[in-house]
CSV table of C-alpha atoms in Angstrom, one decimal:
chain,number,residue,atom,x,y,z
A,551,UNK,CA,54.9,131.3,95.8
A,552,UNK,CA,56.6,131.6,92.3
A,553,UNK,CA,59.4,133.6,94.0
A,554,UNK,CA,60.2,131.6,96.7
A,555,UNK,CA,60.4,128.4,94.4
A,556,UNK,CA,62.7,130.7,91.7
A,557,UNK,CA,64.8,131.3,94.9
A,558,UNK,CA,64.8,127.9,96.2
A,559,UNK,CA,65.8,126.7,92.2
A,560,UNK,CA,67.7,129.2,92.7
A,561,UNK,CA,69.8,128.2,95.7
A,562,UNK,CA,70.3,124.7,94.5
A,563,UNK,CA,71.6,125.4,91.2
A,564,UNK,CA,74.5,127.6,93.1
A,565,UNK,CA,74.7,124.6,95.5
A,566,UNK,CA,75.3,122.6,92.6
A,567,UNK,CA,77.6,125.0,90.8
A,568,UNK,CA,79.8,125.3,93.9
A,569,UNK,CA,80.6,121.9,94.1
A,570,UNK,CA,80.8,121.1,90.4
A,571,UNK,CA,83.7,124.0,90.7
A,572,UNK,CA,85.0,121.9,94.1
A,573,UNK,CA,85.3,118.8,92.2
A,574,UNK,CA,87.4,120.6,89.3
A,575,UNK,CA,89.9,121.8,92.2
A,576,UNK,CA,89.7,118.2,93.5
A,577,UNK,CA,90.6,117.1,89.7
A,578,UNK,CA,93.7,118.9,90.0
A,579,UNK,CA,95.0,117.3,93.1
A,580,UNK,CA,93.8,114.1,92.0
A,581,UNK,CA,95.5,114.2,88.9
A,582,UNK,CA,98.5,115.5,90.7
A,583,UNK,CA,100.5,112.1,91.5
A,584,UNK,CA,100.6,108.8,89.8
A,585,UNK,CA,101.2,107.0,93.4
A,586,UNK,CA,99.0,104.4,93.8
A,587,UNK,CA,98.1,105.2,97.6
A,588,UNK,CA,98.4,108.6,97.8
A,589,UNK,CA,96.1,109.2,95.5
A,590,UNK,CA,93.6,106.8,96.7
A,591,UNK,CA,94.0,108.1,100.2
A,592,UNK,CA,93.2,111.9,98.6
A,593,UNK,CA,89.7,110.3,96.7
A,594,UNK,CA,88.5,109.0,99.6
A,595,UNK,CA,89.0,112.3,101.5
A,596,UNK,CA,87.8,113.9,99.0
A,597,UNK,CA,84.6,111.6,98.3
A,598,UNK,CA,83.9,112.1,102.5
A,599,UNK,CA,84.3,115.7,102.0
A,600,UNK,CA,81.8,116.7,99.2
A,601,UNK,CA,79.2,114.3,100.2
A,602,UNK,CA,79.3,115.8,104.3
A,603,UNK,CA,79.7,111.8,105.1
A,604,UNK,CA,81.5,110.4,108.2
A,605,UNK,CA,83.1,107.6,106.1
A,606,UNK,CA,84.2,106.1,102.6
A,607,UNK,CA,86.0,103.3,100.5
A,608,UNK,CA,87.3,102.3,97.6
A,609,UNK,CA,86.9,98.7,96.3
A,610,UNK,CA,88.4,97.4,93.2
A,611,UNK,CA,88.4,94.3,91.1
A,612,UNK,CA,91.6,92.3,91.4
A,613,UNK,CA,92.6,91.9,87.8
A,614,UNK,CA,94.0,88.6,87.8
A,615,UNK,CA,91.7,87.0,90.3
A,616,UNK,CA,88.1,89.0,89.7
A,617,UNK,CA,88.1,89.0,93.4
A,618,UNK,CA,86.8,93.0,95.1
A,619,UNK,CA,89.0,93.8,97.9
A,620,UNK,CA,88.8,97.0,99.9
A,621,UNK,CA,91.8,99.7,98.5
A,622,UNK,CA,91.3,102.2,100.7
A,623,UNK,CA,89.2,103.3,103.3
A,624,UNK,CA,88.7,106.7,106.1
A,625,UNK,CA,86.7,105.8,109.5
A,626,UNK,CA,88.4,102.8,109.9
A,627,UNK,CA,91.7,101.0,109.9
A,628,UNK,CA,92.2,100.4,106.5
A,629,UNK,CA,94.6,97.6,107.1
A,630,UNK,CA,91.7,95.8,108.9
A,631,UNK,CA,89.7,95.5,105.9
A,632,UNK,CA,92.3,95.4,103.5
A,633,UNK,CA,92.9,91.7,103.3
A,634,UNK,CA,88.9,91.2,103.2
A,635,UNK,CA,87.7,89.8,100.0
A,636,UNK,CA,83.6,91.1,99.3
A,637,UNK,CA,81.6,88.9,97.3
A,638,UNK,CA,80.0,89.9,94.4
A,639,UNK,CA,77.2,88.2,94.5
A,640,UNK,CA,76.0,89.4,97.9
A,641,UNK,CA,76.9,92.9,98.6
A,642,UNK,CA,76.2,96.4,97.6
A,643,UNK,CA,79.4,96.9,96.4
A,644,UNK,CA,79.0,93.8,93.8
A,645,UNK,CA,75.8,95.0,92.7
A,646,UNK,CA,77.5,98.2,91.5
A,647,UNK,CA,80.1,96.3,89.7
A,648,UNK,CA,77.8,93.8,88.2
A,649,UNK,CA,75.1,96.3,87.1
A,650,UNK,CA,77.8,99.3,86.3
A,651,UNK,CA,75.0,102.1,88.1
A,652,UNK,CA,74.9,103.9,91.3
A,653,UNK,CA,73.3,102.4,94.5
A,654,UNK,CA,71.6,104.6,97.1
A,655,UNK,CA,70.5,102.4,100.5
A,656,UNK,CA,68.5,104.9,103.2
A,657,UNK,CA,69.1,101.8,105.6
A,658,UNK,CA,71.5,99.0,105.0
A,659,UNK,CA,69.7,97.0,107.5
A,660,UNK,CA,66.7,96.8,105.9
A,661,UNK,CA,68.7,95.5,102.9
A,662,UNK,CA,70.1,92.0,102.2
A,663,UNK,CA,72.6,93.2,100.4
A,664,UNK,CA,74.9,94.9,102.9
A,665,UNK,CA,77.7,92.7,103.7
A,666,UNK,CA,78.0,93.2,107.2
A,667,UNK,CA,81.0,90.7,108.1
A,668,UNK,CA,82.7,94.0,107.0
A,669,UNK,CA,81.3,96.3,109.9
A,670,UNK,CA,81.9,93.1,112.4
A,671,UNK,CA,85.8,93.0,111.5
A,672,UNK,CA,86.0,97.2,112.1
A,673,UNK,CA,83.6,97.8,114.8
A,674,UNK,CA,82.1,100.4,112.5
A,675,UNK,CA,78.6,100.9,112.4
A,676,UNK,CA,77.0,101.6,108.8
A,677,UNK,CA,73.9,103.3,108.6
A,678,UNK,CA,73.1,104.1,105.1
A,679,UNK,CA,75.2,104.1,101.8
A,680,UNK,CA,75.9,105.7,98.4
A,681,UNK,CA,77.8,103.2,96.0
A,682,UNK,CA,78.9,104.4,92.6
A,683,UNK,CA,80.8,102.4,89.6
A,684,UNK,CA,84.7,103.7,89.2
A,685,UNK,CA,84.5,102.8,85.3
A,686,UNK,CA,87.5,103.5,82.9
A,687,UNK,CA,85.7,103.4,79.1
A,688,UNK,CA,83.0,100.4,79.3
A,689,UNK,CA,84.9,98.5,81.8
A,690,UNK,CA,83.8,98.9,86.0
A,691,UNK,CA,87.1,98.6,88.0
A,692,UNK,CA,86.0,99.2,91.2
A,693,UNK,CA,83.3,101.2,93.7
A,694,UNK,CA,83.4,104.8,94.9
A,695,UNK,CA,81.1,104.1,98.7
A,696,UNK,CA,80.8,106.6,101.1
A,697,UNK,CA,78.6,106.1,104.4
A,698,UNK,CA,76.5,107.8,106.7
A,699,UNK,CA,75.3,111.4,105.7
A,700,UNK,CA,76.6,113.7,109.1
A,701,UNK,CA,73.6,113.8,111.3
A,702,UNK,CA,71.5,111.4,110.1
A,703,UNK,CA,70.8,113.6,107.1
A,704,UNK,CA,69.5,111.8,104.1
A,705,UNK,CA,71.7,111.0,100.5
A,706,UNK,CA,70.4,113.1,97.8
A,707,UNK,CA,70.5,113.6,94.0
A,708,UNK,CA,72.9,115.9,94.7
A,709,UNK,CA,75.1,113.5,95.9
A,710,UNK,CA,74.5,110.8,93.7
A,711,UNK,CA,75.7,113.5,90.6
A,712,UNK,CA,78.5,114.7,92.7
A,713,UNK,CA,79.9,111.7,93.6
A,714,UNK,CA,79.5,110.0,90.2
A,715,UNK,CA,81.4,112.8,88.8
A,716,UNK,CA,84.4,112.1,91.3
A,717,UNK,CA,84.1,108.7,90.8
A,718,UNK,CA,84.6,109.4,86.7
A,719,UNK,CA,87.6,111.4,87.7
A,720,UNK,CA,88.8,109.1,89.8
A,721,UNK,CA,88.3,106.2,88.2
A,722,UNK,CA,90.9,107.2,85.5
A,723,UNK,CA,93.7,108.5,87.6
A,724,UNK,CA,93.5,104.6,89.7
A,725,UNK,CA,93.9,103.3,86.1
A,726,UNK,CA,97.0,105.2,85.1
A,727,UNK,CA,98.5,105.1,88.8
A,728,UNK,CA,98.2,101.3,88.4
A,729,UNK,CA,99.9,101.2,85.0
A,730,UNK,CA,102.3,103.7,86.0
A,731,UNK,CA,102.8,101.2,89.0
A,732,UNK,CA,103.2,98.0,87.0
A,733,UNK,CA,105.8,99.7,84.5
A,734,UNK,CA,107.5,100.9,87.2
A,735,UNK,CA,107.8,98.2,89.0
A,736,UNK,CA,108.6,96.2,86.0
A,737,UNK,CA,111.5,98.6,84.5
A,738,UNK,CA,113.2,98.6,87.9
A,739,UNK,CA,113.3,94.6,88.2
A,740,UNK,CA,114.6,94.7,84.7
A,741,UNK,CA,117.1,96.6,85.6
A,742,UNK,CA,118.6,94.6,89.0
A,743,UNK,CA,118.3,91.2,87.7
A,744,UNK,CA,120.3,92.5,84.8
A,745,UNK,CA,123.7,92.4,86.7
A,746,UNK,CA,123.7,89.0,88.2
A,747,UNK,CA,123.0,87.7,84.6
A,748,UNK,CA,125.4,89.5,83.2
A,749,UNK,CA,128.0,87.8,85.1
A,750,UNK,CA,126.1,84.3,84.4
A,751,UNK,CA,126.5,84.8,80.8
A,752,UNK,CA,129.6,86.0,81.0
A,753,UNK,CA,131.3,83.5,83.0
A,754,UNK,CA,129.9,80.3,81.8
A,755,UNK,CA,130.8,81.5,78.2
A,756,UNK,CA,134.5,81.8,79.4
A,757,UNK,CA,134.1,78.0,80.2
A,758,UNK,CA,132.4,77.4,77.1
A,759,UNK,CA,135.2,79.0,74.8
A,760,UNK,CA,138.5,78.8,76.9
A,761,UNK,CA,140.0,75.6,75.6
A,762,UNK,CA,143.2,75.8,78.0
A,763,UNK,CA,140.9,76.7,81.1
A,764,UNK,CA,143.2,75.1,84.6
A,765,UNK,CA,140.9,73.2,86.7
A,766,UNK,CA,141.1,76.1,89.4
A,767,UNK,CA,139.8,78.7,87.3
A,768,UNK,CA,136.8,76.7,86.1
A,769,UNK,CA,136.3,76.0,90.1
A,770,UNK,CA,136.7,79.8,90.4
A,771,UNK,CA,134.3,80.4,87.3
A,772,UNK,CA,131.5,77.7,88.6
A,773,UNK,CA,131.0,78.9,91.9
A,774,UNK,CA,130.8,82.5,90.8
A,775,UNK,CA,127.8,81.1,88.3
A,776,UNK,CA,126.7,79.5,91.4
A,777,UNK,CA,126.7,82.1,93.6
A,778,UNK,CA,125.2,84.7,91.0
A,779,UNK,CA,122.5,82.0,90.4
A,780,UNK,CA,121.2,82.1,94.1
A,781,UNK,CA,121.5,85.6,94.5
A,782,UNK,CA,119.0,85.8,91.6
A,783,UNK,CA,116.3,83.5,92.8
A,784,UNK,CA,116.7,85.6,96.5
A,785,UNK,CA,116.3,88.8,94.0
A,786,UNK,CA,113.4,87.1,92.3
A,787,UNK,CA,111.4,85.8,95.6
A,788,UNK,CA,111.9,89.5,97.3
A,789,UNK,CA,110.8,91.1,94.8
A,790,UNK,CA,107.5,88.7,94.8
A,791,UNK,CA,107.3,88.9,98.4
A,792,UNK,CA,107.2,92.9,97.9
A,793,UNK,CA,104.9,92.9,95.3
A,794,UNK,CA,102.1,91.1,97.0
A,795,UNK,CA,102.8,92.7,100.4
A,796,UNK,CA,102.8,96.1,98.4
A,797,UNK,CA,99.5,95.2,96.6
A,798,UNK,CA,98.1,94.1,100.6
A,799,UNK,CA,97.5,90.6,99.1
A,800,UNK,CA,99.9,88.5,101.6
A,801,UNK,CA,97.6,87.2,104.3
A,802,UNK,CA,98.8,88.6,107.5
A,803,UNK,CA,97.8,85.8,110.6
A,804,UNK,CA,96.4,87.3,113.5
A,805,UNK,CA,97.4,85.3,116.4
A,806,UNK,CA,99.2,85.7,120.2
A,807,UNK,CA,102.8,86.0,119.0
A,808,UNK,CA,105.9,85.6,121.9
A,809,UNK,CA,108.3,88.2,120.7
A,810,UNK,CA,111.0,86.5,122.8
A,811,UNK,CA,110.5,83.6,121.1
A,812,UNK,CA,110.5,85.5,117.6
A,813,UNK,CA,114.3,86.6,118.6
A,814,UNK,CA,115.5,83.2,120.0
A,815,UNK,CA,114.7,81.8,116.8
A,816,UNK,CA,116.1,84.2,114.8
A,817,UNK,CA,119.4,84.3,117.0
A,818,UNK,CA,119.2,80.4,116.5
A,819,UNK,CA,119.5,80.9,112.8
A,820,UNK,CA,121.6,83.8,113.1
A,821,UNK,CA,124.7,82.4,115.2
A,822,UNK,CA,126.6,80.5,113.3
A,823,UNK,CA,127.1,83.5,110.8
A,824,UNK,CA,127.6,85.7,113.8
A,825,UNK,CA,130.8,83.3,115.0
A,826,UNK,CA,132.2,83.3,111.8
A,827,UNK,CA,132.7,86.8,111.4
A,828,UNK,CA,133.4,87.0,115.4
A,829,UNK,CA,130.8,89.2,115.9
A,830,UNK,CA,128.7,88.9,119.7
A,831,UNK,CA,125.4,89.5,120.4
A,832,UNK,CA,123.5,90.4,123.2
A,833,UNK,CA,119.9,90.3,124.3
A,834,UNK,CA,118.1,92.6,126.4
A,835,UNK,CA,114.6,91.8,127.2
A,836,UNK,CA,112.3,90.9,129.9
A,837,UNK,CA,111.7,87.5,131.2
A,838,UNK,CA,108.2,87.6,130.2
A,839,UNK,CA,106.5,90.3,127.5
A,840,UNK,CA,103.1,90.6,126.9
A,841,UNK,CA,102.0,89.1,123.7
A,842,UNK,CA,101.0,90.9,120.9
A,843,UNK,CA,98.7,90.3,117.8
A,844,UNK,CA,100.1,89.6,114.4
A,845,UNK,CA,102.2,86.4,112.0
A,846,UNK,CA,105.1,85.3,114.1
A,847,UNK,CA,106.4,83.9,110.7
A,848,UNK,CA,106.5,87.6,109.0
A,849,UNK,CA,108.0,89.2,112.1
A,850,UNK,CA,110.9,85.9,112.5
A,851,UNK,CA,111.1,87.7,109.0
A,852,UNK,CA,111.7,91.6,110.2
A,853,UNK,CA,114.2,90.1,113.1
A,854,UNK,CA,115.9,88.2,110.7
A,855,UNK,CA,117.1,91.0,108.1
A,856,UNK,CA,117.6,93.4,110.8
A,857,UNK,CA,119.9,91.0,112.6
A,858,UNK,CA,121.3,89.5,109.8
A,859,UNK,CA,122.2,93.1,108.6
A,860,UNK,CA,123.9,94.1,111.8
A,861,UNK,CA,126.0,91.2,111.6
A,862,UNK,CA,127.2,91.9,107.5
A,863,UNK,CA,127.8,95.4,108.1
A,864,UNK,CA,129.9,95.1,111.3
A,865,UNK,CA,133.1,94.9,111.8
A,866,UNK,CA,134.9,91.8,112.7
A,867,UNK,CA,135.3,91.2,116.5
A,868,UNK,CA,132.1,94.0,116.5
A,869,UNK,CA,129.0,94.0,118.6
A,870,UNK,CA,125.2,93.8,118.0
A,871,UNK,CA,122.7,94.7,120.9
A,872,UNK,CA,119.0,93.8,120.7
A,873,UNK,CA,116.9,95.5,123.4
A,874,UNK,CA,113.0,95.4,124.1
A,875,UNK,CA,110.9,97.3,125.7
A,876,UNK,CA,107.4,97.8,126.6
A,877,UNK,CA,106.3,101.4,126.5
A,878,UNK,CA,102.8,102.4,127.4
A,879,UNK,CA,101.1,100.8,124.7
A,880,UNK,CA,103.6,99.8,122.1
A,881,UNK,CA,106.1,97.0,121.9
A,882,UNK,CA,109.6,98.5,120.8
A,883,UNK,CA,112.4,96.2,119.8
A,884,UNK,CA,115.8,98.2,118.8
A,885,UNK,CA,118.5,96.4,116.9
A,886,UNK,CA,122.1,98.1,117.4
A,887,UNK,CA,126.0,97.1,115.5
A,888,UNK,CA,129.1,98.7,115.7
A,889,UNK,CA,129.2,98.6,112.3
A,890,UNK,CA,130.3,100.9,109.9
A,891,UNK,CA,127.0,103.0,109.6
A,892,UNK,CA,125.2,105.1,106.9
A,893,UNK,CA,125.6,108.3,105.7
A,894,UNK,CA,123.6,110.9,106.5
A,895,UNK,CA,122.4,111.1,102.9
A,896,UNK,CA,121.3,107.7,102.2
A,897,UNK,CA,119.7,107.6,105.4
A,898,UNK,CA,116.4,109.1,104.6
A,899,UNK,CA,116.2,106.6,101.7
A,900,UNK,CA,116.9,103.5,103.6
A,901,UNK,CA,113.7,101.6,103.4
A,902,UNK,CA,113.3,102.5,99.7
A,903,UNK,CA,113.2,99.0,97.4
A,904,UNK,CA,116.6,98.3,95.6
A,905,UNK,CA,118.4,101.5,96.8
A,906,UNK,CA,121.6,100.4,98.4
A,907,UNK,CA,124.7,102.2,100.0
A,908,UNK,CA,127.2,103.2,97.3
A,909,UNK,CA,129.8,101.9,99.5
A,910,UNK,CA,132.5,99.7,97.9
A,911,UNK,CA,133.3,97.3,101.6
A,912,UNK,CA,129.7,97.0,102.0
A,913,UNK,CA,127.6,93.4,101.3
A,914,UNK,CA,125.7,93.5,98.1
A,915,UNK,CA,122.3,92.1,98.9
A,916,UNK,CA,118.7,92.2,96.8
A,917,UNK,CA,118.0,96.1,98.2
A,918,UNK,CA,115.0,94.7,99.2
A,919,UNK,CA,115.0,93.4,102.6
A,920,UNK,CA,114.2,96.6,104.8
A,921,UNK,CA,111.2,97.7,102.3
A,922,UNK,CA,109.7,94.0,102.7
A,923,UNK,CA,110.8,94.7,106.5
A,924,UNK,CA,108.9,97.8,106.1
A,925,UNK,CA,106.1,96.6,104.9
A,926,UNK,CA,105.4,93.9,107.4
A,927,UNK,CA,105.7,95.8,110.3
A,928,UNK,CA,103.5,98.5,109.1
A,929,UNK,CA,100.5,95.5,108.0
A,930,UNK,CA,100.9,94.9,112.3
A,931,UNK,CA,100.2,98.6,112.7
A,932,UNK,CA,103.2,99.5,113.8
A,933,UNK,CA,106.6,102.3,112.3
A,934,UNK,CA,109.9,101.4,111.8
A,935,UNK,CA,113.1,103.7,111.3
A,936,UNK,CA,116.7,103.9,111.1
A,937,UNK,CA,118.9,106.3,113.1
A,938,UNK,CA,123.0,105.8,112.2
A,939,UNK,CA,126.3,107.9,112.1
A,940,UNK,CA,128.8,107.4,109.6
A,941,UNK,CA,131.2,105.2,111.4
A,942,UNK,CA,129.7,104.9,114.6
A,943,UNK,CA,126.8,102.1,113.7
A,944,UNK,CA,123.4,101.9,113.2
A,945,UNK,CA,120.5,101.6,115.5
A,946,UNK,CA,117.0,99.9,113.6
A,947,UNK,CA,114.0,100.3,115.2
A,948,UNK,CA,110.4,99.0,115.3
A,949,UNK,CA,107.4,99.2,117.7
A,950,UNK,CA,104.1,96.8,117.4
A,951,UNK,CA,101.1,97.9,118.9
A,952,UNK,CA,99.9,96.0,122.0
A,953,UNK,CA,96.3,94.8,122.6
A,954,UNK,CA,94.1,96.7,124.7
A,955,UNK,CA,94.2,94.6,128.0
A,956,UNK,CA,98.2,94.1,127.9
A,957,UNK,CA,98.3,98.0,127.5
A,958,UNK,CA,100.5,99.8,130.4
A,959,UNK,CA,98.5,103.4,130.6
């Protein structure tokens, strides 16, 4: 009997062993990027992986707000639950955060305090749980969860310890990523409101200090300040439109949207600046599409940079084609110009916030448009991407998912 139990202690010390020696690999790759959502994509992976779990999430505490929002999650959508805010004062999730320990349910639905609007919105079915804290120095700034042990198994010790240690790890590398994040973010503003003031500064101290100024010249010199002035309130709004659509803090409707609709009242706006610059466009779309589920304001939004770009970067007297297509079950809409197209080496780079052809005839804009464009069509589930030849045009291209019943296979 005292043999089998010094082999059983044994066995469960190297258990133990072998995944404290996991979780030092797992450090590694953890601590290997300062990307906000890569790395909270890898923890969550990770978290699923060590605790032989069919699910997990990461929650954290908005910092201006207090609210707890869903970062991150594997089993489901994570966009689904993303805009979700959990309450603190009736989940398991908040009763981490409030009381800062771990929080081991057998059977969530023999507890009041599993939220389970949450399950509801993703259709997936929680079973039991393992919350831990995500705690930088004194302060919790999120939960580590993971859900449902594979076949039924139950949570142990073992997994409590292991996944508190990840969640020490972890908790860490969410803090710098997020400071990396905000300096980032921050240095690169800095740096592209910078030119538009310059010019401000510069020109209205000309009118300031040039005594003999002509009347033309301070027209010329106003409307300059002007212009520069509303190009850095555009700059200013897309970057805040970015930020919160980046952060997945912009509510995204979900709602039957017409996409023909979208484009006639895009092409509506659009015209006039088309017939100035001589520019035609064409439509090619079915009578009727089926609709699909998402914010027809955010997608006016996506047709309306990717129009308006085809029509700045074309040529005059040039040609922009909009075609749509339903393709099993996807929505794709294709945007094409005879414009002067991209290089092959910015191409790759083309949805990236504030990068901008170095290309002396093209428009300056905010470099911002096609990330927010990004970033809107990916909230609807769907991809975008650019295809273009130096010279020949460019073809931009999104598809949105369809529901279920409007699906063609």
């Amino acid at each position: 009997m005292d043999k089998n139990h010094t082999a059983e202690r044994i066995q469960q010390l190297e258990r133990r062993v072998a995944r404290l020696e996991r979780i030092i690999e797992v450090s590694k790759v953890i601590n290997s990027t300062l990307n906000l959502e890569p790395l909270l994509h890898n923890i969550i992976q990770i978290a699923t992986e060590l605790t032989a779990t069919e699910a997990s999430s990461i929650l954290l505490l908005d910092k201006k707000t207090g609210e707890l929002h869903f970062e991150a999650a594997t089993g489901v959508k994570g966009q689904e639950v993303k805009p979700m805010v959990v309450p603190l004062d009736s989940s398991i999730a908040g009763w981490v955060i409030k009381k800062g320990e771990p929080l081991l349910i057998p059977d969530v639905h023999k507890d009041p305090r599993h939220y389970h609007q949450v399950d509801d919105v993703t259709k997936f079915s929680t079973r039991s749980i393992l919350g831990v804290p995500l705690r930088v120095k004194d302060k919790v700034i999120g939960v580590l969860e993971v859900l449902n042990k594979i076949d039924d198994a139950e949570f142990t010790q073992e997994d409590v310890e292991t996944l508190t240690i990840l969640a020490a790890q972890a908790a860490i590398a969410i803090e710098n990523a997020r400071l990396f994040q905000q300096s980032d973010l921050l240095s690169e503003v800095v740096h592209e409101l910078r030119t538009p003031l310059t010019s401000i500064r510069g020109y209205s101290k000309m009118l300031l200090l040039a005594e003999d100024i002509d009347q033309e010249k301070k027209l010329e010199f106003t409307e300059t300040i002007h212009r520069e002035a509303v190009r850095l309130g555009q700059m200013i709004n897309d970057f805040l439109d970015l930020a919160r659509l980046e952060s997945g803090r912009t509510y995204i409707a979900q709602e039957p949207v017409n996409m023909n609709e979208v484009i006639s009242e895009t092409l509506a706006v659009l015209q006039p600046q088309a017939e100035e610059r001589q520019v035609s466009i064409a439509l090619q779309a079915p009578e009727t599409l089926p609709p699909i589920i998402g914010d027809p304001a955010r997608l006016k939004q996506v047709m309306v940079n990717l129009v308006s770009n085809a029509v700045k970067y074309n040529h005059e007297g040039g040609r922009v084609d909009i075609e749509v297509k339903v393709e099993g079950d996807e929505l794709s809409v294709a945007v094409r110009d005879t414009g002067r197209g991209i290089a092959a080496e910015d191409l790759p780079h083309i949805f990236e916030k504030f990068y901008r052809v170095d290309d002396s005839e093209q428009v300056k804009g905010t470099g911002l448009g096609l990330s927010i464009a990004k970033h809107i069509v990916e909230a609807h589930g769907g991809t975008i991407s650019a295809q273009s030849v130096k010279g020949q045009g460019s073809t931009f291209s999104f598809t949105l998912p369809l529901p279920k019943g409007e699906r063609t296979s």
